mmCIF file of C-alpha atoms in Angstrom:
data_model
loop_
_atom_site.group_PDB
_atom_site.id
_atom_site.type_symbol
_atom_site.label_atom_id
_atom_site.label_comp_id
_atom_site.label_asym_id
_atom_site.label_seq_id
_atom_site.Cartn_x
_atom_site.Cartn_y
_atom_site.Cartn_z
ATOM 1 C CA MET I 1 9.790 28.432 9.071
ATOM 2 C CA LYS I 2 8.535 24.863 9.406
ATOM 3 C CA LYS I 3 7.101 23.119 6.364
ATOM 4 C CA TYR I 4 5.251 20.008 7.492
ATOM 5 C CA LEU I 5 5.568 16.948 5.267
ATOM 6 C CA LEU I 6 3.045 15.057 7.375
ATOM 7 C CA PRO I 7 0.261 17.494 8.288
ATOM 8 C CA GLU I 8 0.729 19.305 11.594
ATOM 9 C CA THR I 9 -2.959 18.948 12.452
ATOM 10 C CA GLY I 10 -5.361 16.027 12.224
ATOM 11 C CA ASN I 11 -5.291 12.491 13.571
ATOM 12 C CA PHE I 12 -3.371 9.368 12.632
ATOM 13 C CA TYR I 13 -5.597 6.459 11.621
ATOM 14 C CA LYS I 14 -4.156 2.943 11.465
ATOM 15 C CA ALA I 15 -5.091 1.243 8.181
ATOM 16 C CA ASN I 16 -4.719 -2.080 6.426
ATOM 17 C CA LEU I 17 -4.995 -1.403 2.692
ATOM 18 C CA HIS I 18 -4.903 -5.016 1.460
ATOM 19 C CA CYS I 19 -7.282 -7.621 2.892
ATOM 20 C CA HIS I 20 -9.049 -10.846 1.864
ATOM 21 C CA SER I 21 -12.291 -12.265 3.224
ATOM 22 C CA THR I 22 -14.461 -15.309 2.573
ATOM 23 C CA LEU I 23 -15.737 -13.526 -0.536
ATOM 24 C CA SER I 24 -12.542 -14.711 -2.260
ATOM 25 C CA ASP I 25 -9.758 -16.736 -0.609
ATOM 26 C CA GLY I 26 -9.743 -15.431 2.974
ATOM 27 C CA ARG I 27 -10.898 -17.427 6.003
ATOM 28 C CA LYS I 28 -12.863 -14.723 7.844
ATOM 29 C CA THR I 29 -16.076 -13.003 6.859
ATOM 30 C CA PRO I 30 -16.077 -9.227 6.307
ATOM 31 C CA GLU I 31 -17.813 -8.848 9.674
ATOM 32 C CA GLU I 32 -15.227 -11.014 11.456
ATOM 33 C CA LEU I 33 -12.429 -8.969 9.884
ATOM 34 C CA LYS I 34 -13.975 -5.778 11.187
ATOM 35 C CA GLU I 35 -14.071 -7.248 14.698
ATOM 36 C CA LEU I 36 -10.477 -8.494 14.457
ATOM 37 C CA TYR I 37 -8.982 -5.270 13.131
ATOM 38 C CA LYS I 38 -10.848 -3.061 15.567
ATOM 39 C CA ARG I 39 -9.448 -5.234 18.363
ATOM 40 C CA LEU I 40 -5.950 -4.739 16.893
ATOM 41 C CA GLY I 41 -6.356 -0.951 17.033
ATOM 42 C CA TYR I 42 -7.184 -0.254 13.401
ATOM 43 C CA SER I 43 -9.631 2.383 12.217
ATOM 44 C CA VAL I 44 -9.495 1.700 8.452
ATOM 45 C CA LEU I 45 -9.691 -1.572 6.523
ATOM 46 C CA ALA I 46 -9.687 -1.796 2.736
ATOM 47 C CA TYR I 47 -11.590 -4.874 1.583
ATOM 48 C CA THR I 48 -9.707 -5.963 -1.544
ATOM 49 C CA ASP I 49 -11.025 -9.412 -2.370
ATOM 50 C CA HIS I 50 -9.722 -10.982 -5.555
ATOM 51 C CA ASP I 51 -11.421 -9.810 -8.733
ATOM 52 C CA ILE I 52 -14.752 -8.702 -7.251
ATOM 53 C CA PHE I 53 -15.595 -5.137 -6.254
ATOM 54 C CA ILE I 54 -18.253 -5.443 -3.556
ATOM 55 C CA PRO I 55 -18.664 -2.464 -1.187
ATOM 56 C CA HIS I 56 -19.061 -2.996 2.565
ATOM 57 C CA ASP I 57 -20.468 0.366 3.627
ATOM 58 C CA GLU I 58 -22.811 -1.375 6.072
ATOM 59 C CA LEU I 59 -19.817 -2.115 8.319
ATOM 60 C CA GLN I 60 -18.994 1.546 8.914
ATOM 61 C CA ASP I 61 -19.401 2.956 12.413
ATOM 62 C CA ALA I 62 -18.018 5.919 14.357
ATOM 63 C CA ASP I 63 -14.676 4.146 14.951
ATOM 64 C CA PHE I 64 -14.320 1.988 11.827
ATOM 65 C CA LEU I 65 -14.184 2.875 8.153
ATOM 66 C CA PRO I 66 -14.285 0.191 5.436
ATOM 67 C CA LEU I 67 -12.698 1.212 2.149
ATOM 68 C CA ASN I 68 -14.110 -0.430 -0.958
ATOM 69 C CA GLY I 69 -11.752 -2.110 -3.379
ATOM 70 C CA PHE I 70 -10.543 -5.266 -5.076
ATOM 71 C CA GLU I 71 -7.303 -6.949 -6.117
ATOM 72 C CA ALA I 72 -6.507 -8.160 -9.614
ATOM 73 C CA GLU I 73 -3.852 -10.655 -10.610
ATOM 74 C CA ILE I 74 -2.238 -10.810 -14.036
ATOM 75 C CA ASN I 75 -0.471 -14.119 -14.626
ATOM 76 C CA GLU I 76 2.457 -14.793 -16.914
ATOM 77 C CA ASN I 77 0.883 -17.876 -18.495
ATOM 78 C CA ASP I 78 -1.636 -20.649 -17.888
ATOM 79 C CA ARG I 79 0.644 -22.953 -15.904
ATOM 80 C CA GLY I 80 -0.096 -23.839 -12.284
ATOM 81 C CA ALA I 81 -0.465 -21.039 -9.777
ATOM 82 C CA TRP I 82 3.011 -21.541 -8.303
ATOM 83 C CA GLU I 83 4.792 -22.079 -11.608
ATOM 84 C CA ASN I 84 4.561 -18.616 -13.114
ATOM 85 C CA LYS I 85 5.332 -15.013 -12.394
ATOM 86 C CA CYS I 86 2.457 -12.656 -11.806
ATOM 87 C CA CYS I 87 1.566 -9.068 -11.037
ATOM 88 C CA HIS I 88 -0.943 -8.244 -8.283
ATOM 89 C CA ILE I 89 -2.572 -4.819 -8.070
ATOM 90 C CA CYS I 90 -5.033 -3.395 -5.550
ATOM 91 C CA PHE I 91 -7.647 -0.817 -6.523
ATOM 92 C CA ILE I 92 -9.331 1.285 -3.795
ATOM 93 C CA ALA I 93 -12.305 3.472 -4.704
ATOM 94 C CA LEU I 94 -11.658 7.137 -3.968
ATOM 95 C CA GLU I 95 -15.365 7.901 -3.603
ATOM 96 C CA GLN I 96 -17.627 5.935 -1.294
ATOM 97 C CA ASP I 97 -20.498 5.879 -3.781
ATOM 98 C CA GLN I 98 -18.396 4.263 -6.510
ATOM 99 C CA ARG I 99 -20.158 1.039 -7.523
ATOM 100 C CA VAL I 100 -18.869 0.172 -11.003
ATOM 101 C CA GLN I 101 -15.928 -2.213 -11.272
ATOM 102 C CA PRO I 102 -13.429 -1.280 -13.993
ATOM 103 C CA CYS I 103 -11.553 -3.827 -16.114
ATOM 104 C CA TRP I 104 -14.333 -6.409 -15.804
ATOM 105 C CA HIS I 105 -14.558 -9.621 -17.808
ATOM 106 C CA ARG I 106 -17.884 -11.444 -17.896
ATOM 107 C CA GLU I 107 -16.385 -14.949 -17.906
ATOM 108 C CA LYS I 108 -12.716 -14.962 -16.836
ATOM 109 C CA TYR I 109 -10.467 -14.174 -13.886
ATOM 110 C CA LEU I 110 -12.457 -15.362 -10.876
ATOM 111 C CA PHE I 111 -11.200 -17.998 -8.435
ATOM 112 C CA ALA I 112 -11.735 -19.384 -4.920
ATOM 113 C CA ASN I 113 -15.133 -18.149 -3.675
ATOM 114 C CA ALA I 114 -15.314 -15.150 -6.014
ATOM 115 C CA PRO I 115 -17.524 -16.843 -8.658
ATOM 116 C CA LYS I 116 -20.290 -17.167 -6.040
ATOM 117 C CA TYR I 117 -20.519 -13.366 -5.902
ATOM 118 C CA ARG I 118 -20.247 -12.615 -9.625
ATOM 119 C CA ASP I 119 -23.858 -11.461 -9.815
ATOM 120 C CA GLN I 120 -23.283 -8.795 -7.137
ATOM 121 C CA VAL I 121 -20.659 -6.995 -9.231
ATOM 122 C CA GLN I 122 -21.775 -3.897 -11.110
ATOM 123 C CA PHE I 123 -19.967 -3.109 -14.347
ATOM 124 C CA ASP I 124 -20.342 -1.037 -17.492
ATOM 125 C CA GLU I 125 -22.436 -3.262 -19.740
ATOM 126 C CA ASN I 126 -21.452 -1.186 -22.761
ATOM 127 C CA ALA I 127 -17.734 -1.801 -22.234
ATOM 128 C CA PRO I 128 -16.048 -4.796 -23.886
ATOM 129 C CA ASP I 129 -14.629 -7.563 -21.705
ATOM 130 C CA PHE I 130 -11.231 -6.517 -20.363
ATOM 131 C CA GLU I 131 -8.501 -8.982 -21.313
ATOM 132 C CA ARG I 132 -5.580 -9.198 -18.888
ATOM 133 C CA GLU I 133 -2.136 -9.355 -20.443
ATOM 134 C CA TYR I 134 1.134 -10.020 -18.599
ATOM 135 C CA THR I 135 3.178 -7.363 -20.374
ATOM 136 C CA GLY I 136 4.245 -3.906 -19.326
ATOM 137 C CA GLU I 137 1.753 -2.425 -21.759
ATOM 138 C CA GLY I 138 -1.070 -4.662 -20.584
ATOM 139 C CA ILE I 139 -0.496 -4.005 -16.876
ATOM 140 C CA ASN I 140 -0.149 -0.257 -17.417
ATOM 141 C CA ARG I 141 -3.390 -0.293 -19.387
ATOM 142 C CA MET I 142 -5.174 -1.913 -16.455
ATOM 143 C CA MET I 143 -3.679 0.494 -13.905
ATOM 144 C CA LYS I 144 -4.446 3.528 -16.061
ATOM 145 C CA THR I 145 -8.017 2.421 -16.742
ATOM 146 C CA ALA I 146 -8.698 2.040 -13.010
ATOM 147 C CA ARG I 147 -7.072 5.386 -12.190
ATOM 148 C CA GLU I 148 -9.248 7.111 -14.755
ATOM 149 C CA LYS I 149 -12.310 5.479 -13.191
ATOM 150 C CA GLY I 150 -11.470 6.903 -9.759
ATOM 151 C CA PHE I 151 -9.395 4.240 -8.000
ATOM 152 C CA PHE I 152 -6.207 4.489 -5.919
ATOM 153 C CA VAL I 153 -3.797 1.943 -7.425
ATOM 154 C CA THR I 154 -1.091 0.000 -5.563
ATOM 155 C CA TYR I 155 1.470 -2.487 -6.877
ATOM 156 C CA ASN I 156 1.951 -5.394 -4.466
ATOM 157 C CA HIS I 157 4.545 -7.907 -3.147
ATOM 158 C CA PRO I 158 7.049 -8.278 -6.016
ATOM 159 C CA SER I 159 9.075 -10.926 -4.142
ATOM 160 C CA TRP I 160 6.072 -13.232 -3.690
ATOM 161 C CA SER I 161 5.200 -12.597 -7.346
ATOM 162 C CA LYS I 162 8.774 -13.480 -8.394
ATOM 163 C CA GLU I 163 9.016 -10.232 -10.301
ATOM 164 C CA HIS I 164 12.402 -8.598 -10.683
ATOM 165 C CA TYR I 165 13.639 -5.294 -12.084
ATOM 166 C CA PRO I 166 13.091 -6.177 -15.770
ATOM 167 C CA HIS I 167 9.426 -6.826 -14.914
ATOM 168 C CA TYR I 168 8.369 -4.146 -12.435
ATOM 169 C CA SER I 169 10.455 -1.399 -14.027
ATOM 170 C CA ARG I 170 7.916 -1.400 -16.880
ATOM 171 C CA TYR I 171 5.013 -0.350 -14.650
ATOM 172 C CA GLU I 172 4.072 3.311 -14.863
ATOM 173 C CA GLU I 173 0.540 3.968 -13.657
ATOM 174 C CA MET I 174 0.456 3.147 -9.921
ATOM 175 C CA HIS I 175 -0.129 5.637 -7.108
ATOM 176 C CA ALA I 176 1.826 3.616 -4.553
ATOM 177 C CA PHE I 177 4.060 0.609 -4.036
ATOM 178 C CA GLU I 178 3.598 -1.946 -1.244
ATOM 179 C CA ILE I 179 7.004 -1.624 0.445
ATOM 180 C CA MET I 180 6.088 -4.169 3.132
ATOM 181 C CA ASN I 181 3.607 -7.047 3.029
ATOM 182 C CA GLY I 182 2.922 -8.752 6.352
ATOM 183 C CA SER I 183 1.458 -12.010 5.043
ATOM 184 C CA CYS I 184 4.324 -12.571 2.620
ATOM 185 C CA LEU I 185 6.916 -11.835 5.305
ATOM 186 C CA ALA I 186 5.240 -14.282 7.692
ATOM 187 C CA GLY I 187 5.225 -16.909 4.952
ATOM 188 C CA GLY I 188 8.954 -16.669 4.226
ATOM 189 C CA TYR I 189 9.057 -14.212 1.319
ATOM 190 C CA ASP I 190 11.393 -11.218 1.411
ATOM 191 C CA ASP I 191 8.657 -8.654 0.896
ATOM 192 C CA TYR I 192 10.179 -5.786 2.793
ATOM 193 C CA ASN I 193 11.348 -4.104 -0.391
ATOM 194 C CA PRO I 194 12.991 -0.678 0.096
ATOM 195 C CA ARG I 195 15.372 -1.336 -2.794
ATOM 196 C CA VAL I 196 12.458 -1.910 -5.166
ATOM 197 C CA TYR I 197 11.001 1.410 -4.020
ATOM 198 C CA ASP I 198 14.296 3.110 -4.818
ATOM 199 C CA ASP I 199 14.342 1.411 -8.211
ATOM 200 C CA PHE I 200 11.043 3.112 -9.009
ATOM 201 C CA LEU I 201 12.248 6.446 -7.630
ATOM 202 C CA PHE I 202 15.533 6.307 -9.561
ATOM 203 C CA GLN I 203 13.434 5.972 -12.715
ATOM 204 C CA GLY I 204 11.717 9.252 -11.836
ATOM 205 C CA LYS I 205 8.420 7.648 -10.785
ATOM 206 C CA ARG I 206 6.888 9.852 -8.100
ATOM 207 C CA ILE I 207 4.957 7.269 -6.165
ATOM 208 C CA TYR I 208 4.191 6.589 -2.504
ATOM 209 C CA CYS I 209 4.898 3.532 -0.352
ATOM 210 C CA ILE I 210 2.383 1.686 1.817
ATOM 211 C CA GLY I 211 2.440 -1.161 4.316
ATOM 212 C CA ALA I 212 -0.303 -3.807 4.280
ATOM 213 C CA ASP I 213 -1.127 -7.228 5.712
ATOM 214 C CA ASP I 214 -2.573 -8.946 2.633
ATOM 215 C CA ASN I 215 -4.192 -11.136 5.278
ATOM 216 C CA HIS I 216 -5.997 -14.395 4.584
ATOM 217 C CA ASN I 217 -6.201 -15.514 8.239
ATOM 218 C CA GLY I 218 -5.493 -19.179 7.641
ATOM 219 C CA ALA I 219 -3.469 -19.538 10.857
ATOM 220 C CA PRO I 220 -4.520 -19.058 14.516
ATOM 221 C CA GLU I 221 -3.556 -15.890 16.339
ATOM 222 C CA ASP I 222 -0.901 -17.645 18.439
ATOM 223 C CA SER I 223 0.869 -18.965 15.325
ATOM 224 C CA PRO I 224 3.944 -17.280 13.805
ATOM 225 C CA TYR I 225 2.091 -17.493 10.493
ATOM 226 C CA PHE I 226 -0.790 -15.326 11.745
ATOM 227 C CA ASP I 227 -0.977 -12.597 9.110
ATOM 228 C CA SER I 228 -2.925 -9.718 10.678
ATOM 229 C CA GLY I 229 -1.358 -6.696 12.334
ATOM 230 C CA LEU I 230 2.084 -7.155 10.765
ATOM 231 C CA ALA I 231 2.290 -4.239 8.324
ATOM 232 C CA PHE I 232 0.095 -1.167 8.126
ATOM 233 C CA THR I 233 -0.282 2.392 6.880
ATOM 234 C CA MET I 234 -0.723 5.324 9.263
ATOM 235 C CA ILE I 235 -2.923 7.905 7.542
ATOM 236 C CA LYS I 236 -3.176 11.462 8.859
ATOM 237 C CA ALA I 237 -6.497 13.157 8.176
ATOM 238 C CA ASP I 238 -8.917 15.603 9.753
ATOM 239 C CA ALA I 239 -11.593 13.000 10.404
ATOM 240 C CA LEU I 240 -12.479 9.339 9.923
ATOM 241 C CA GLU I 241 -14.568 10.029 6.845
ATOM 242 C CA TYR I 242 -14.307 8.167 3.544
ATOM 243 C CA ARG I 243 -13.273 11.015 1.260
ATOM 244 C CA LYS I 244 -10.993 12.618 3.850
ATOM 245 C CA ILE I 245 -9.110 9.323 4.195
ATOM 246 C CA THR I 246 -8.820 8.684 0.456
ATOM 247 C CA LYS I 247 -7.824 12.314 -0.166
ATOM 248 C CA ALA I 248 -5.026 11.838 2.397
ATOM 249 C CA LEU I 249 -3.933 8.794 0.378
ATOM 250 C CA GLU I 250 -3.907 10.835 -2.818
ATOM 251 C CA ASP I 251 -1.886 13.600 -1.108
ATOM 252 C CA GLY I 252 0.663 11.245 0.473
ATOM 253 C CA HIS I 253 -0.256 12.118 4.065
ATOM 254 C CA PHE I 254 0.774 8.768 5.519
ATOM 255 C CA TYR I 255 3.678 6.460 6.254
ATOM 256 C CA ALA I 256 4.170 2.670 6.179
ATOM 257 C CA SER I 257 5.145 0.655 9.243
ATOM 258 C CA GLN I 258 5.711 -2.751 10.804
ATOM 259 C CA GLY I 259 5.576 -1.249 14.296
ATOM 260 C CA PRO I 260 7.554 1.988 14.859
ATOM 261 C CA GLU I 261 5.596 5.229 14.984
ATOM 262 C CA ILE I 262 6.411 8.521 13.293
ATOM 263 C CA HIS I 263 4.945 11.432 15.223
ATOM 264 C CA ALA I 264 6.061 14.418 13.130
ATOM 265 C CA LEU I 265 7.992 15.153 9.946
ATOM 266 C CA TRP I 266 8.922 18.611 8.721
ATOM 267 C CA LEU I 267 11.491 20.755 6.892
ATOM 268 C CA GLU I 268 13.222 23.669 8.609
ATOM 269 C CA ASP I 269 16.525 25.507 8.184
ATOM 270 C CA GLY I 270 17.746 23.286 5.355
ATOM 271 C CA LYS I 271 17.073 20.022 7.193
ATOM 272 C CA VAL I 272 14.366 17.380 7.423
ATOM 273 C CA HIS I 273 13.366 16.681 11.021
ATOM 274 C CA ILE I 274 11.626 13.602 12.364
ATOM 275 C CA GLN I 275 10.119 12.711 15.738
ATOM 276 C CA CYS I 276 9.276 9.066 16.380
ATOM 277 C CA SER I 277 8.927 6.247 18.891
ATOM 278 C CA PRO I 278 12.215 4.920 20.405
ATOM 279 C CA ALA I 279 14.467 3.658 17.623
ATOM 280 C CA ALA I 280 17.655 1.658 17.252
ATOM 281 C CA LYS I 281 18.483 3.598 14.083
ATOM 282 C CA ILE I 282 17.058 6.334 11.880
ATOM 283 C CA THR I 283 18.323 6.620 8.321
ATOM 284 C CA CYS I 284 17.812 9.098 5.504
ATOM 285 C CA CYS I 285 18.173 7.878 1.929
ATOM 286 C CA TYR I 286 18.731 10.251 -0.986
ATOM 287 C CA ALA I 287 18.845 9.926 -4.757
ATOM 288 C CA LEU I 288 22.558 10.744 -4.430
ATOM 289 C CA ARG I 289 25.161 8.544 -2.733
ATOM 290 C CA ARG I 290 25.196 10.386 0.592
ATOM 291 C CA ASP I 291 22.798 8.541 2.886
ATOM 292 C CA ARG I 292 22.878 9.371 6.608
ATOM 293 C CA ALA I 293 22.181 7.498 9.866
ATOM 294 C CA ALA I 294 21.473 8.465 13.470
ATOM 295 C CA TYR I 295 21.955 6.158 16.487
ATOM 296 C CA PRO I 296 21.202 6.405 20.227
ATOM 297 C CA GLN I 297 23.793 8.283 22.245
ATOM 298 C CA GLY I 298 24.584 6.931 25.696
ATOM 299 C CA ASP I 299 21.489 6.057 27.697
ATOM 300 C CA GLN I 300 19.264 8.508 25.833
ATOM 301 C CA PRO I 301 16.556 6.952 23.637
ATOM 302 C CA LEU I 302 16.650 7.888 19.971
ATOM 303 C CA THR I 303 13.325 9.613 19.311
ATOM 304 C CA GLN I 304 14.314 12.351 16.873
ATOM 305 C CA ALA I 305 16.832 13.128 14.166
ATOM 306 C CA SER I 306 17.655 15.754 11.547
ATOM 307 C CA PHE I 307 19.271 15.346 8.143
ATOM 308 C CA PRO I 308 20.429 17.948 5.567
ATOM 309 C CA VAL I 309 18.371 18.470 2.423
ATOM 310 C CA GLU I 310 19.646 20.298 -0.665
ATOM 311 C CA MET I 311 18.317 20.854 -4.168
ATOM 312 C CA ILE I 312 20.867 18.432 -5.607
ATOM 313 C CA ASP I 313 19.500 15.553 -3.531
ATOM 314 C CA GLY I 314 16.737 14.632 -5.972
ATOM 315 C CA TYR I 315 14.590 13.016 -3.320
ATOM 316 C CA PHE I 316 14.859 11.844 0.268
ATOM 317 C CA ARG I 317 13.004 9.350 2.429
ATOM 318 C CA ILE I 318 13.470 8.324 6.056
ATOM 319 C CA THR I 319 13.373 4.896 7.715
ATOM 320 C CA VAL I 320 12.950 4.294 11.448
ATOM 321 C CA THR I 321 14.169 0.894 12.715
ATOM 322 C CA ASP I 322 13.343 -0.323 16.220
ATOM 323 C CA GLU I 323 15.172 -2.811 18.451
ATOM 324 C CA LYS I 324 13.129 -5.691 16.997
ATOM 325 C CA GLY I 325 14.296 -4.842 13.484
ATOM 326 C CA ARG I 326 10.889 -3.532 12.425
ATOM 327 C CA HIS I 327 10.707 -0.538 10.114
ATOM 328 C CA ALA I 328 8.630 2.563 9.535
ATOM 329 C CA CYS I 329 9.120 4.187 6.140
ATOM 330 C CA THR I 330 8.159 7.664 5.026
ATOM 331 C CA ASN I 331 7.146 8.376 1.493
ATOM 332 C CA ALA I 332 9.807 9.784 -0.786
ATOM 333 C CA TYR I 333 9.810 13.583 -1.037
ATOM 334 C CA PHE I 334 11.163 15.227 -4.165
ATOM 335 C CA VAL I 335 13.184 18.320 -3.413
ATOM 336 C CA ASP I 336 11.977 20.304 -6.425
ATOM 337 C CA GLU I 337 8.502 20.071 -4.914
ATOM 338 C CA VAL I 338 9.137 20.508 -1.188
ATOM 339 C CA LEU I 339 11.913 23.134 -1.350
ATOM 340 C CA LYS I 340 10.244 25.494 -3.815
#
């Protein structure tokens, strides 16, 4: 009997879960970003301007859903912006009527255009100012606080942040990890990070992986530095409705991609099966040292593959690579959950 890992029914919705507008350090207004991403075939755009949680529900229409969020940065020290390590985290509200920003400080942590919009932020006036601290404990406290307040939490672009295993291995409270960041890749950073994802998984952290642009739109569309449409998350849900989309995020009903498409993913007869767009290679990675790969045979396009799954495997995840070297990555699936 088939057990679908991505739901059998529903629709795939193309989403960018990390985005910056003129409300912080982006170059396009929220309205211009809606126009751009609809033209690029997206249905979902999470507005995650730096440090300010300002909903954009007015931009919703039958074919476009704005998700409300913000991004916070925790810096190692007070040196110049490019002289220190940092940790960047996105927070996406799970409920559309969420209006209160967690982890707010009345005076600190706003830059670029964000201070202009300080008065539009709603926060708990009875809560003390939240002090950011670049330690494992401090970052986990921020992630946990936001989770408890109803936000989906992602850890972003460790290569751009110059964070390595001793830093990110301390983080415990995220829902998902940004396995690919389009803006960072366009800018020269190695922020396609499957090994970092495995580092988290090897530690026993049961988290998802997303793809996102982190766009600021400082370059024209014909430039190689143009940072929209480079990395995305394909979310499968019953309808383009706020809570259905965020519930699909909570349940892991999505995959990350730079271009390749995954059409179906299921378990049957002791194997995981995948159907996808034409690929140059499909690989399956396990917790154990027995990874597998499938390649095209003869003139036949590679659009499906199957890999064995056993209880000893710990977890497995699949990567589809196309002829341009772009990747689509499934979430990791833990065998004690999916084989029971």
